[in-house]
Amino acid sequence: MGDGAFTDAMHVKKNPYVEEWNGRREITEKAFEVTQDNLLPLILMCVAFPYGIYHFTRKEMLIKKDPRVVRSGVA
């Protein structure tokens, strides 16, 4: 159907590294458990770190009087 640049003869060659990564991801997804050992790093990476980025970005925008912050009326 059509004489486009892509034909049926162009097959995808699988990358073994990508396939390995995909397999590990599927295994990790099923085997991951929250324990006392990984709870603190999990909270830090999922809550504290993103909040820290938000806090310092907002603080800088308030100091520089960014028009988006001034217009919003939150400042």
PDB file of C-alpha atoms in Angstrom:
ATOM      1  CA  MET A   1       0.000   0.000   0.000  1.00  0.00           C
ATOM      2  CA  GLY A   2       1.905   3.041  -1.204  1.00  0.00           C
ATOM      3  CA  ASP A   3       5.512   3.370  -2.157  1.00  0.00           C
ATOM      4  CA  GLY A   4       6.729   5.218   0.928  1.00  0.00           C
ATOM      5  CA  ALA A   5      10.209   5.233   2.394  1.00  0.00           C
ATOM      6  CA  PHE A   6       9.400   2.462   4.856  1.00  0.00           C
ATOM      7  CA  THR A   7       8.831  -0.995   3.477  1.00  0.00           C
ATOM      8  CA  ASP A   8       8.077  -4.363   5.002  1.00  0.00           C
ATOM      9  CA  ALA A   9      11.701  -5.351   4.395  1.00  0.00           C
ATOM     10  CA  MET A  10      12.881  -2.957   7.148  1.00  0.00           C
ATOM     11  CA  HIS A  11      12.827  -5.062  10.297  1.00  0.00           C
ATOM     12  CA  VAL A  12      13.650  -3.832  13.770  1.00  0.00           C
ATOM     13  CA  LYS A  13      16.825  -5.219  15.292  1.00  0.00           C
ATOM     14  CA  LYS A  14      16.395  -5.717  19.029  1.00  0.00           C
ATOM     15  CA  ASN A  15      18.974  -4.102  21.277  1.00  0.00           C
ATOM     16  CA  PRO A  16      20.062  -6.651  23.911  1.00  0.00           C
ATOM     17  CA  TYR A  17      20.748  -3.919  26.476  1.00  0.00           C
ATOM     18  CA  VAL A  18      17.259  -2.476  26.125  1.00  0.00           C
ATOM     19  CA  GLU A  19      15.730  -5.940  26.403  1.00  0.00           C
ATOM     20  CA  GLU A  20      17.767  -6.629  29.565  1.00  0.00           C
ATOM     21  CA  TRP A  21      16.702  -3.303  31.085  1.00  0.00           C
ATOM     22  CA  ASN A  22      13.054  -4.054  30.286  1.00  0.00           C
ATOM     23  CA  GLY A  23      13.282  -7.467  31.945  1.00  0.00           C
ATOM     24  CA  ARG A  24      14.873  -6.018  35.073  1.00  0.00           C
ATOM     25  CA  ARG A  25      12.231  -3.306  35.242  1.00  0.00           C
ATOM     26  CA  GLU A  26       9.422  -5.870  35.139  1.00  0.00           C
ATOM     27  CA  ILE A  27      11.067  -7.972  37.857  1.00  0.00           C
ATOM     28  CA  THR A  28      11.705  -4.932  40.081  1.00  0.00           C
ATOM     29  CA  GLU A  29       8.121  -3.783  39.699  1.00  0.00           C
ATOM     30  CA  LYS A  30       6.835  -7.087  41.089  1.00  0.00           C
ATOM     31  CA  ALA A  31       9.531  -7.721  43.718  1.00  0.00           C
ATOM     32  CA  PHE A  32       9.867  -4.253  45.294  1.00  0.00           C
ATOM     33  CA  GLU A  33       8.942  -4.066  48.974  1.00  0.00           C
ATOM     34  CA  VAL A  34       9.068  -1.137  51.386  1.00  0.00           C
ATOM     35  CA  THR A  35      11.112  -2.024  54.461  1.00  0.00           C
ATOM     36  CA  GLN A  36      12.668  -0.093  57.338  1.00  0.00           C
ATOM     37  CA  ASP A  37      15.948   0.009  55.406  1.00  0.00           C
ATOM     38  CA  ASN A  38      14.574   1.686  52.286  1.00  0.00           C
ATOM     39  CA  LEU A  39      11.759   3.771  53.815  1.00  0.00           C
ATOM     40  CA  LEU A  40      13.837   6.860  54.652  1.00  0.00           C
ATOM     41  CA  PRO A  41      15.555   7.106  51.231  1.00  0.00           C
ATOM     42  CA  LEU A  42      12.170   6.559  49.584  1.00  0.00           C
ATOM     43  CA  ILE A  43      10.569   9.417  51.538  1.00  0.00           C
ATOM     44  CA  LEU A  44      13.546  11.680  50.866  1.00  0.00           C
ATOM     45  CA  MET A  45      13.519  11.050  47.127  1.00  0.00           C
ATOM     46  CA  CYS A  46       9.741  11.125  46.643  1.00  0.00           C
ATOM     47  CA  VAL A  47       8.746  13.927  49.047  1.00  0.00           C
ATOM     48  CA  ALA A  48      11.596  15.977  50.520  1.00  0.00           C
ATOM     49  CA  PHE A  49      13.715  16.389  47.387  1.00  0.00           C
ATOM     50  CA  PRO A  50      10.855  17.557  45.097  1.00  0.00           C
ATOM     51  CA  TYR A  51       9.547  19.872  47.838  1.00  0.00           C
ATOM     52  CA  GLY A  52      13.040  21.331  48.275  1.00  0.00           C
ATOM     53  CA  ILE A  53      13.246  22.111  44.563  1.00  0.00           C
ATOM     54  CA  TYR A  54       9.782  23.713  44.697  1.00  0.00           C
ATOM     55  CA  HIS A  55      10.630  25.752  47.806  1.00  0.00           C
ATOM     56  CA  PHE A  56      13.894  27.203  46.498  1.00  0.00           C
ATOM     57  CA  THR A  57      12.466  27.864  43.023  1.00  0.00           C
ATOM     58  CA  ARG A  58       9.486  29.715  44.502  1.00  0.00           C
ATOM     59  CA  LYS A  59      11.759  31.634  46.872  1.00  0.00           C
ATOM     60  CA  GLU A  60      13.952  32.756  43.958  1.00  0.00           C
ATOM     61  CA  MET A  61      10.913  33.801  41.926  1.00  0.00           C
ATOM     62  CA  LEU A  62       9.631  35.875  44.864  1.00  0.00           C
ATOM     63  CA  ILE A  63      13.016  37.562  45.349  1.00  0.00           C
ATOM     64  CA  LYS A  64      13.338  38.377  41.626  1.00  0.00           C
ATOM     65  CA  LYS A  65       9.697  39.540  41.514  1.00  0.00           C
ATOM     66  CA  ASP A  66       8.882  37.293  38.581  1.00  0.00           C
ATOM     67  CA  PRO A  67       5.785  38.566  36.728  1.00  0.00           C
ATOM     68  CA  ARG A  68       4.089  35.160  36.963  1.00  0.00           C
ATOM     69  CA  VAL A  69       4.239  35.256  40.762  1.00  0.00           C
ATOM     70  CA  VAL A  70       3.250  38.923  41.024  1.00  0.00           C
ATOM     71  CA  ARG A  71       0.267  38.414  38.683  1.00  0.00           C
ATOM     72  CA  SER A  72      -0.967  35.374  40.595  1.00  0.00           C
ATOM     73  CA  GLY A  73      -1.486  37.369  43.795  1.00  0.00           C
ATOM     74  CA  VAL A  74       0.130  34.656  45.924  1.00  0.00           C
ATOM     75  CA  ALA A  75       3.196  36.752  46.789  1.00  0.00           C
TER      76      ALA A  75
END
